[in-house]
XYZ file of C-alpha atoms in Angstrom:
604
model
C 38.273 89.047 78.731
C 41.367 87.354 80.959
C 44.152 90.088 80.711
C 42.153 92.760 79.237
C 41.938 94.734 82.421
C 44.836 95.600 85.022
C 44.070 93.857 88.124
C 46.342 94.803 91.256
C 45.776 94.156 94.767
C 47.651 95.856 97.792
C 47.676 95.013 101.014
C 48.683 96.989 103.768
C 48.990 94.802 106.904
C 50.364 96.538 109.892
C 52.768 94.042 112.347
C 52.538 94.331 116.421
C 50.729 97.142 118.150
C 50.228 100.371 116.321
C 52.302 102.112 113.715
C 55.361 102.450 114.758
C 57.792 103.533 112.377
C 61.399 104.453 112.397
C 62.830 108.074 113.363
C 62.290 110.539 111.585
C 64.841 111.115 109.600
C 65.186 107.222 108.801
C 67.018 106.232 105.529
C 65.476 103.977 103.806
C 67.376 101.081 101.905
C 65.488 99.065 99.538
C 67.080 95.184 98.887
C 66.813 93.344 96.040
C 64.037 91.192 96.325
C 64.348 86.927 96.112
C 63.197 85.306 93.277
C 60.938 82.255 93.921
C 59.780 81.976 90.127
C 60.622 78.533 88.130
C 63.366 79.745 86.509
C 65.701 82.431 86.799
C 65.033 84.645 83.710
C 63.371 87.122 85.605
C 65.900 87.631 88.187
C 66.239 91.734 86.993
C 62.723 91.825 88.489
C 64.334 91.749 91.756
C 66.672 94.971 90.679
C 63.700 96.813 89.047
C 61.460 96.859 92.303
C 64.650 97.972 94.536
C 65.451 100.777 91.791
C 62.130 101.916 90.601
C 60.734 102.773 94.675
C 63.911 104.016 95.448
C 63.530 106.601 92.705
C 59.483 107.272 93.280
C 60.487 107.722 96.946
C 62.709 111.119 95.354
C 60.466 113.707 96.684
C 59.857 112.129 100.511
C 59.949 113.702 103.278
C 59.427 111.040 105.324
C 62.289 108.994 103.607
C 65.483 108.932 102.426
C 65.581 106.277 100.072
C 68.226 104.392 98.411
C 69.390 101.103 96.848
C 71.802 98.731 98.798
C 73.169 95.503 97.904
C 72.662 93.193 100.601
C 71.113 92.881 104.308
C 74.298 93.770 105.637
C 74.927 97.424 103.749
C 71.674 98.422 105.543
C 72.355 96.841 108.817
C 75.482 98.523 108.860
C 73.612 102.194 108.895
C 72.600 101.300 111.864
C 68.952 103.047 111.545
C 65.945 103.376 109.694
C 64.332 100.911 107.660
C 64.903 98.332 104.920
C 62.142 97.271 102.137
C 62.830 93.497 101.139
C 60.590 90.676 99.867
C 60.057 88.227 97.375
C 58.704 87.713 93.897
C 57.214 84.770 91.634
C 56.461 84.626 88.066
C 54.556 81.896 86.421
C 52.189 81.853 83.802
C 52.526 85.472 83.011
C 51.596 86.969 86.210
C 53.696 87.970 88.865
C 53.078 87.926 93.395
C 55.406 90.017 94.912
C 55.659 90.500 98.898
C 57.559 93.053 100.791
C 58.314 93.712 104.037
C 59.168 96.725 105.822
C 61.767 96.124 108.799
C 62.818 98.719 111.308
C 66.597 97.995 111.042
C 66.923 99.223 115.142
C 64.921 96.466 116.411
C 64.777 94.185 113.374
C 61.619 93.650 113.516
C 58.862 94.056 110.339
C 56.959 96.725 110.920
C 54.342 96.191 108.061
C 53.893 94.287 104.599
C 52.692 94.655 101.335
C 50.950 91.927 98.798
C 50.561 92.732 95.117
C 49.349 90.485 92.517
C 48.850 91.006 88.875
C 49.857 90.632 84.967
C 53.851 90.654 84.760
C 53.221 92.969 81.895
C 51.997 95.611 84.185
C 54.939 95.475 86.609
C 55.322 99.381 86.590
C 51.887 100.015 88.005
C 52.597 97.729 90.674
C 55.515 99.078 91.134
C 53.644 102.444 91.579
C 51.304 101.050 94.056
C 54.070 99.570 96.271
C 55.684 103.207 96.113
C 52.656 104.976 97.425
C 51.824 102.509 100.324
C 55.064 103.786 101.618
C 54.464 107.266 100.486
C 51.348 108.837 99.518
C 53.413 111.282 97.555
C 55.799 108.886 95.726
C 56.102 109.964 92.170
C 55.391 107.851 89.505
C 57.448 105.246 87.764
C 59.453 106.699 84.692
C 58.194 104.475 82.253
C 55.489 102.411 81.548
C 57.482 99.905 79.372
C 58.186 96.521 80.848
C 60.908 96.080 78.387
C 62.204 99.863 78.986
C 61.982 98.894 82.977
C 63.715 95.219 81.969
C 67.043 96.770 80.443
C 67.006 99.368 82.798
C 67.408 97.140 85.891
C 69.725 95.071 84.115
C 71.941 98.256 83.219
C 71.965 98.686 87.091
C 73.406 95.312 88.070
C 76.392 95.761 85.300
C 79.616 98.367 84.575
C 81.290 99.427 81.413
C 79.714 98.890 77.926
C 77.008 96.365 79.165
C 75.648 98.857 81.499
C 75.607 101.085 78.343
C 74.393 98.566 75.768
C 71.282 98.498 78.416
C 70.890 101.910 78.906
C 70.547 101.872 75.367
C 68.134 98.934 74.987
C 66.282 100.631 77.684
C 65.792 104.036 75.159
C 64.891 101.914 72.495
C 61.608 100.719 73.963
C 60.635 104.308 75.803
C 62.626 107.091 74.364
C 60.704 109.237 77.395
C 62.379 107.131 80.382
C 64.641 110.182 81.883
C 66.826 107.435 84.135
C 68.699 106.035 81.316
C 69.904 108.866 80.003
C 71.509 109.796 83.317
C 72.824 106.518 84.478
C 74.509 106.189 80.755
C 75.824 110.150 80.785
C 76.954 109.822 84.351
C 78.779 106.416 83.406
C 80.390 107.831 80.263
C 81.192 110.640 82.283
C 82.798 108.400 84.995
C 84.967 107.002 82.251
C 86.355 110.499 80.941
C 84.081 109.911 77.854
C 82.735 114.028 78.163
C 82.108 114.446 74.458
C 79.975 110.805 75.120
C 78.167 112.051 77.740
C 77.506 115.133 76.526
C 75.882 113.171 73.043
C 73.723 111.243 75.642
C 72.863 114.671 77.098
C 71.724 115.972 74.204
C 69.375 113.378 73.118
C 67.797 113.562 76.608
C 67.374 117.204 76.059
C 65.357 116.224 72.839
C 62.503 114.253 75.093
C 62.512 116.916 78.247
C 58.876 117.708 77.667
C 58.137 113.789 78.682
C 60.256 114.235 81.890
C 58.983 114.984 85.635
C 60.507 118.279 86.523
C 62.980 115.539 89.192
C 64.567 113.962 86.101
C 64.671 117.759 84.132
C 66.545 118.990 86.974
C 68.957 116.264 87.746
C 70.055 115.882 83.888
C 70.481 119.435 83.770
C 73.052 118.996 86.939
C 74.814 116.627 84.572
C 74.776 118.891 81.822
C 76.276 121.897 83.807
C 79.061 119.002 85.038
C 79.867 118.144 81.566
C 79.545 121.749 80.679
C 81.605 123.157 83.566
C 79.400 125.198 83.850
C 79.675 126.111 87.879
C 77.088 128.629 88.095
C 74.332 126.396 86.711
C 75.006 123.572 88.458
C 74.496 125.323 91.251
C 71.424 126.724 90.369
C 70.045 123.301 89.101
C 71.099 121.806 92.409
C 69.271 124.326 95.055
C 66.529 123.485 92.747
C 66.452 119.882 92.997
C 67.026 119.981 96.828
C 64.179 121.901 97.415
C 62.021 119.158 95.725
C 64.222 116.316 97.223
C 65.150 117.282 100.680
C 66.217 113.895 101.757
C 68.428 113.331 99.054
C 71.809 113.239 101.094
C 73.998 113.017 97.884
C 72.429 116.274 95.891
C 72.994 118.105 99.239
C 76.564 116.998 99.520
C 77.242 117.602 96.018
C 75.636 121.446 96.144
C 77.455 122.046 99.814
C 80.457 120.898 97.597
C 79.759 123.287 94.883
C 78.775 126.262 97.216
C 82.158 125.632 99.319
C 83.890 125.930 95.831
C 82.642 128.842 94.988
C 83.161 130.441 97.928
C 79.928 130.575 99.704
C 81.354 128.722 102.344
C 78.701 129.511 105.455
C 75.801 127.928 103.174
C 78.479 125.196 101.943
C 78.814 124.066 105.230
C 75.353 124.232 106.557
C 74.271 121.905 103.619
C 76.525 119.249 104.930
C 75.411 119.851 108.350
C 72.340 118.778 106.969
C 73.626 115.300 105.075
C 75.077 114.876 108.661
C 71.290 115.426 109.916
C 70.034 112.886 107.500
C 72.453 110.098 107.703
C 74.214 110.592 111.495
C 75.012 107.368 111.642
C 77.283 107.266 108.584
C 81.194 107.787 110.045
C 82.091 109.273 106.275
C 79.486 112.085 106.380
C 81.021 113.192 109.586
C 84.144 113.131 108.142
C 82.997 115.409 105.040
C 81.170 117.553 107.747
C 84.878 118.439 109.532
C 85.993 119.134 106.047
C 83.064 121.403 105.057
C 83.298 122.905 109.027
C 86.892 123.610 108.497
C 86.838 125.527 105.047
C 84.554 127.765 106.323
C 86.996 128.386 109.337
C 84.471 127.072 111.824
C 87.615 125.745 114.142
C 85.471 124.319 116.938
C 82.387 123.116 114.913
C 85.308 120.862 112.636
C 86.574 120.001 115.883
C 83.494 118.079 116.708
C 82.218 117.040 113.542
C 85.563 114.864 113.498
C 85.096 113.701 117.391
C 81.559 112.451 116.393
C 83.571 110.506 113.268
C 85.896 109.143 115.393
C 83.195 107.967 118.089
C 81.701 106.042 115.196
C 85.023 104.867 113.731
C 87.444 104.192 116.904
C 89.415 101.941 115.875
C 90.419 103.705 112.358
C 93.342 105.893 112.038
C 91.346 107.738 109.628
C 89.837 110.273 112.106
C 92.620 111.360 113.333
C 94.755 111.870 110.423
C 91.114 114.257 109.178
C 91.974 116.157 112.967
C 95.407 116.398 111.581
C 94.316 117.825 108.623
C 91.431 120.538 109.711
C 94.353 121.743 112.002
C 97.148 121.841 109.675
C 94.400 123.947 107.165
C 93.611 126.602 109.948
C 97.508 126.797 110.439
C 97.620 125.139 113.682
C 100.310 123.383 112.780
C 101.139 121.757 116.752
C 98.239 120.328 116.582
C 98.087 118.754 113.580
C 101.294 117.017 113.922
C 100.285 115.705 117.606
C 96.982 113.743 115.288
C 99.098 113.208 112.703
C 101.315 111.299 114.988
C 98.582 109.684 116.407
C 97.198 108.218 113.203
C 100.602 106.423 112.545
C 100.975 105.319 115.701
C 97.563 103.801 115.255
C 98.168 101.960 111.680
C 101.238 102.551 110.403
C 100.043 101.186 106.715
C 97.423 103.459 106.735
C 97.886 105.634 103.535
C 101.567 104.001 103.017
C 102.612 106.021 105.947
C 101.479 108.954 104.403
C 100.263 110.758 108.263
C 104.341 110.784 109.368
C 105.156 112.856 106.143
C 102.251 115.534 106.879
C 103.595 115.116 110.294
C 106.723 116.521 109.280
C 104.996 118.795 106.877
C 103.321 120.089 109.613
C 106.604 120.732 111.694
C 108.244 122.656 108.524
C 105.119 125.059 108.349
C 105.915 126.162 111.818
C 109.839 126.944 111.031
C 111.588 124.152 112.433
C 113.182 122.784 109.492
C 115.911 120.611 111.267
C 112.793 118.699 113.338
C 111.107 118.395 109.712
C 113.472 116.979 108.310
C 113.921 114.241 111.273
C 110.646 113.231 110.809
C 110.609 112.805 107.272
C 113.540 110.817 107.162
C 111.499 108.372 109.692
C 109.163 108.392 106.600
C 111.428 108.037 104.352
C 113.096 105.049 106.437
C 109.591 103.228 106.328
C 108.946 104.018 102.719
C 112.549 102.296 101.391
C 111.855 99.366 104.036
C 108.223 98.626 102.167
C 110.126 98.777 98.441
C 108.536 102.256 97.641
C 110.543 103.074 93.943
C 109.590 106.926 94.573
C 112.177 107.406 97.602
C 114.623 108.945 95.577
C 112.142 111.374 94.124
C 110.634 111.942 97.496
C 113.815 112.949 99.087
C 114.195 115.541 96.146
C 111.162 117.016 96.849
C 112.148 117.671 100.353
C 115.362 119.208 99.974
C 114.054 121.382 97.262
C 111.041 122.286 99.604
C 113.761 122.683 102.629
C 116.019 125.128 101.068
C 118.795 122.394 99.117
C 117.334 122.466 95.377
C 120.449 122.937 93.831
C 121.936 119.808 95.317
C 118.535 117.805 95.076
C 118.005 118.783 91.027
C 121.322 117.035 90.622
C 121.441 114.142 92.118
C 118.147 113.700 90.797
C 119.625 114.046 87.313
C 122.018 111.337 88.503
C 119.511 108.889 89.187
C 117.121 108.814 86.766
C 118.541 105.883 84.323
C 119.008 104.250 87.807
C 115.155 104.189 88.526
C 113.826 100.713 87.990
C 110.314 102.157 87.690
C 108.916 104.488 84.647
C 106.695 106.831 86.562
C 109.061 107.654 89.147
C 111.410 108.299 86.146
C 108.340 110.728 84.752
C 107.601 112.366 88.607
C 111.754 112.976 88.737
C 112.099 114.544 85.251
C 108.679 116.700 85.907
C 110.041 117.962 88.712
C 113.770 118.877 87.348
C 111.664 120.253 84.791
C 109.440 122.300 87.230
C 113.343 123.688 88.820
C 113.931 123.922 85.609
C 111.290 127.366 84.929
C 112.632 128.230 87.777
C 115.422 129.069 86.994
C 114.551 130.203 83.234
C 115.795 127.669 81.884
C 113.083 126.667 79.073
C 115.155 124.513 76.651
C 116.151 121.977 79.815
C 112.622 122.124 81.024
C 111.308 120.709 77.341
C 113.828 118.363 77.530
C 112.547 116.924 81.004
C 108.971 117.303 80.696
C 108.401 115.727 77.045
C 110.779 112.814 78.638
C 108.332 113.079 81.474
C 105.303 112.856 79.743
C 106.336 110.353 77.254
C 107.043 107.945 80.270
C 104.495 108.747 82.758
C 102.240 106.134 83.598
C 99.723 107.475 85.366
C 96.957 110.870 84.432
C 98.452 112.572 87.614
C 102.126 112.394 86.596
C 101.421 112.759 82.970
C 99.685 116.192 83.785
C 102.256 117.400 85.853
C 104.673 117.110 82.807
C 102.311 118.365 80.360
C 102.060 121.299 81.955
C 105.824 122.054 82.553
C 105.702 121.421 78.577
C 103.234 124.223 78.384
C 105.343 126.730 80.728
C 108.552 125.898 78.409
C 106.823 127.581 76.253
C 107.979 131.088 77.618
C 106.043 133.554 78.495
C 103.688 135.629 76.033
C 100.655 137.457 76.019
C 96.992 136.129 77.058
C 95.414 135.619 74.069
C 98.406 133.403 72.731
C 98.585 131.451 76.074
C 94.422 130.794 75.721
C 95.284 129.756 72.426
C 98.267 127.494 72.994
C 96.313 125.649 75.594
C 93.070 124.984 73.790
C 95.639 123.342 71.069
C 97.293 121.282 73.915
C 94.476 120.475 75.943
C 91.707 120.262 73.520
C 89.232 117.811 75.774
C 91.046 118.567 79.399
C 89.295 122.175 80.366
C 90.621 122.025 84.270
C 93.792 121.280 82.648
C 93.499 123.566 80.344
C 92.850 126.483 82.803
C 95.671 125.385 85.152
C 98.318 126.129 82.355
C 96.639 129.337 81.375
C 96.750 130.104 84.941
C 100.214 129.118 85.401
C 101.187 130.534 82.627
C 100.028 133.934 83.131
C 101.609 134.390 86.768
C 104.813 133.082 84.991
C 104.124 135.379 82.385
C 103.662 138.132 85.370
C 100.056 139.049 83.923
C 98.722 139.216 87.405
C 95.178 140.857 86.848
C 94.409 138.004 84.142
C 96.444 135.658 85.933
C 93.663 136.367 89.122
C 90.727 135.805 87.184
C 91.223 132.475 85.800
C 92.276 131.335 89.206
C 89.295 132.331 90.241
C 87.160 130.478 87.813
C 89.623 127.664 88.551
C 88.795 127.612 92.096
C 85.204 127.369 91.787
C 85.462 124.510 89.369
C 87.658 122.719 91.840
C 86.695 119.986 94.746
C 87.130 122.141 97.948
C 88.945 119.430 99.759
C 91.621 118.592 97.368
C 94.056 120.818 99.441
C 95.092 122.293 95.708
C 96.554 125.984 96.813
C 94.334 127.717 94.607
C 93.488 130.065 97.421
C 97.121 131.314 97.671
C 97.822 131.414 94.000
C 94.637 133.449 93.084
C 95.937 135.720 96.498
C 98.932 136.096 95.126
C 97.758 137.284 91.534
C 95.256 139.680 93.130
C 97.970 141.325 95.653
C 100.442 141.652 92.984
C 97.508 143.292 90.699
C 96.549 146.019 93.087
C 93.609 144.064 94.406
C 95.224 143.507 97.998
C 91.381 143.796 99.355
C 90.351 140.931 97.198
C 93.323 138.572 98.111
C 94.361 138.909 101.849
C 90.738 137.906 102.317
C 91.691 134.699 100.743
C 94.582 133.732 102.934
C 94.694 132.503 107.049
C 94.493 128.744 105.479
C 97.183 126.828 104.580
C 95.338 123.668 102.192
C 95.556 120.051 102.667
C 99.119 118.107 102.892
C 98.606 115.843 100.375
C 99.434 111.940 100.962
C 101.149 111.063 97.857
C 103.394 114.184 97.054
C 104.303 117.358 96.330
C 103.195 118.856 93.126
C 106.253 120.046 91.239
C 105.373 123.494 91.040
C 105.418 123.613 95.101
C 107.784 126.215 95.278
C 105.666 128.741 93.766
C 103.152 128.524 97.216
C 105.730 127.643 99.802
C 107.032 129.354 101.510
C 105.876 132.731 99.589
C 102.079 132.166 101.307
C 103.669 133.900 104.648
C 105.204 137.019 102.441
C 101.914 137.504 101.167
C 100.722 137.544 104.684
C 103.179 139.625 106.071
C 101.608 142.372 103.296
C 97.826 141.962 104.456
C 99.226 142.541 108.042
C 100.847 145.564 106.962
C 97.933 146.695 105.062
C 96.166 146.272 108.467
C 98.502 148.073 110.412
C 99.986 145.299 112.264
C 103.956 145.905 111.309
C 104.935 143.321 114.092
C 102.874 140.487 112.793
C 104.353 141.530 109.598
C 107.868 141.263 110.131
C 107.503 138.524 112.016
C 105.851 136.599 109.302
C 108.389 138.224 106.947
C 111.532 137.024 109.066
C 109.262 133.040 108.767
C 109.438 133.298 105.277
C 112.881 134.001 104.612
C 113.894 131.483 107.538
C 111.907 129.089 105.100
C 113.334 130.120 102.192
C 117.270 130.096 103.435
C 117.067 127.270 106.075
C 120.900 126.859 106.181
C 122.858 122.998 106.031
């Protein structure tokens, strides 16, 4: 009977001379494929074959596959290969043809012919993944609707992604990939309690699952959970069964660096780096990675290979600007700094000339700081920027001239035409504010803050000056008083607890959170975490657990100081100045001793 039995036929035909095939390490991007059918109502079908290989190929090791949306994402990788073709459906079968082209020489290397009942796409599908790889898995579902709503969740955002994902379920609650793609979308949105929902009704079908799909929703789950330590775990796990895959190595050498295992950190991006060397970003990352674990000359290079690939970006040098400034070479990171400016002056809204001079104030010459930012400053009020006021605050508090700063910050407030630098002002009078002790004017500023702050990074600053007004009081009520003000935010959450115990001068408690705080935190943010949790253990009796800490100075950051800023700088070189005396070196100390209070009383 017609249709009774599935009927596929591959072909295999190999172009040219021989087998050649692309390096070894070759990425390979799978297009969507044409559609030559009638109509256009099975255009998804083009999606569902780039997706559905892609995914099978999980477990190569002679690919690294991956989805890209046109000819020109994969040409622009420069190597490796690229799967694309054509389909036709008509009269309820479906002829697809793909081609496999070695992206070096553009030319196809082989081809691939299937033909059978549109109905049984996902076997096809599954043949086409195992003539490029014996060991491609197998297709997660054997629905063609499932498959249909699936694709189509790819190609959209937002709630029609979702309203797929869930169409998708519907027809094969046992298809692992739309529970991911809809968690890690809800997710994306700061929908946790969503995503965790989605989570759990995944966790309800795990027995269907390949052990690929177990371990990568349980590397959600540990996300949404927080839950560093098995993350981690589910993450060397998944590596070991998908060694290609550049972005669960990245995201474990992430995790690792966080956590401080920095020398396996590192060597995992070396690794993405292995995988993809012709992506500039990855190099990028890899100076990052090289530089947090205080591999000077192996950051060094990473960068140069980034800006071989990249020359005419400023980019690369404002990264050499940063490794430098993070090892505390603070010449040199100027000199790139000044170098990325000079290159594109737009780049990062001039951002490079204000770590520039960030960089000069970290070595002690506040007078050539300060000549440098107000170049910045001069380029910020030229472009219309409504945070100069609030900017120059910021630097005279960091510079030793809070007093006069705070008020004429007070002065100009109503004057601000803009509501969120009105919020960034009164979060940071309210930051001076605890200071000084003052808790009743640091309510006043930070619920005016919060209540005008437009964006989630200014309104958190001001929340959590609201929390500090507070006053100081034991633990348990702090833990308490945050879960009540940040009921869904837990990094937020911690950071006031945090805060709120070194406030509170509760330095052994004050230690440990920082220290779980750290590890849930993206190693490159340049948040002072480090120097914070240093400080806390130092002041707790644990001086072997936090000089070990400092020697690194973070990551300037290009949009502004945080408010508290004056609880890091300059006190990161009197902590210093007590690990060298601990070591025995009273020179270095007093030397770094005299730096800090140079910082801290800089004179007119």
């Amino acid at each position: 009977m017609r249709g009774a039995r599935f009927a596929a036929v591959a072909l295999v035909l190999a172009s040219g001379c021989g087998s050649r095939q692309p390096s070894e390490h070759a990425r390979l991007w799978l297009l969507p494929f044409e559609n030559l059918s009638p109509t256009r109502s099975e255009d998804w079908v083009g999606a569902a074959i780039a997706v559905s290989v892609s995914e099978q190929l999980a477990t190569s090791t002679r690919w690294s596959a991956q989805v890209a949306l046109s000819r020109g994402d994969a040409l622009a990788a420069g190597s490796g290969g690229a799967v694309n073709g054509y389909f036709a459906v008509e009269g309820g079968r479906i002829r697809v043809r793909a081609s496999v082209e070695d992206l070096a020489s553009q030319r196809e290397i082989r081809s691939v012919a299937l033909e059978g009942a549109l109905n049984q796409l996902p076997e096809l599908l599954a043949s086409l993944g195992r003539s490029l790889d014996a060991s491609a898995l197998r297709p997660g579902t054997r629905s063609l609707r499932a498959l249909r709503h699936y694709a189509e969740g790819r190609l959209q955002a937002g709630p029609a992604a979702a309203n797929s994902y869930r169409e998708a379920l519907a027809a094969d609650p046992g298809f692992a990939a739309p529970y991911f793609r809809w968690a890690e979308l809800l997710l994306a949105q700061g929908d946790r309690a969503g995503a965790a929902r989605v989570l759990d009704l995944a966790a309800g079908q795990a027995t269907r699952f390949g052990e690929v799909d177990r371990l990568r929703l349980g590397v959600l789950a540990a996300t949404v959970r927080e839950d560093t330590g098995a993350r981690i775990q589910a993450l060397r796990q998944l590596v070991q069964l998908t060694p290609r895959d550049a972005a669960a190595l990245r995201s474990l050498g992430a995790a690792e660096l966080a956590a401080g295992e920095v020398a396996q950190g590192a060597a995992r991006y070396r690794e993405v780096a292995r995988l993809e060397p012709f992506n500039p970003l990855v190099w990028n990352e890899l100076g990052y990675a090289e530089a947090v674990a205080r591999n000077a000359d192996a950051a060094r290079r990473a960068l140069e290979e980034y800006q071989r690939l990249a020359p005419g970006e400023a980019n690369p040098l404002d990264s050499l600007g940063d490794v430098n400034y993070y090892l505390g070479r603070f010449g040199e990171a100027e000199r790139f700094y000044r170098q990325a400016y000079e290159r594109n002056p737009a780049f990062l809204a001039g951002a490079p000339l204000y770590k520039a001079a960030r960089a000069r104030l970290m070595s002690g010459d506040c007078e050539g700081a300060s000549k440098i930012f107000e170049e910045y400053l001069g380029g910020r009020r030229k472009a219309g920027d409504p945070f100069t006021a609030v900017r120059r605050a910021q630097w005279e508090g960091l510079t030793g001239k809070r007093d006069a700063a705070e008020k004429r910050l007070r002065e100009v407030i109503p004057q601000l035409g803009s509501a969120e630098a009105a919020a960034w002002a009164g979060a940071q009078i309210a930051a001076w504010r605890l200071a000084d002790s003052d808790l009743a004017g640091a309510r006043k500023y930070a619920g005016e803050a919060a209540q005008r702050a437009q964006s989630g990074l200014v309104r958190s600053w001001a929340r959590l000056c609201l929390f500090l007004a507070g006053g100081a009081a034991p633990a348990a009520e702090l833990e308490a008083r945050a879960r009540r003000e940040f009921p869904f935010e837990e990094r937020e959450r911690l950071a006031a607890i945090a805060y709120g115990l070194l406030f509170s001068r509760q330095y052994d408690e004050a230690a440990r959170v920082l220290g779980e705080l750290r590890r849930r935190s993206d190693p490159f943010s340049g948040e002072p975490l480090h120097v914070l949790e240093a400080w806390a253990l130092i002041e707790a009796g644990k001086a072997e657990q936090g000089c070990p800490l400092l020697g690194v100075y973070g990551f300037p950051s290009p949009f502004g100081e945080h408010p508290l800023a004056y609880v890091v700088f300059p006190r990161v070189f009197l902590l210093e100045s007590t690990c060298l005396d601990r070591q025995g070196r009273a020179e270095e100390a007093r030397r770094r001793r005299a730096f800090y209070e140079r910082l801290l009383s800089p004179g007119d």
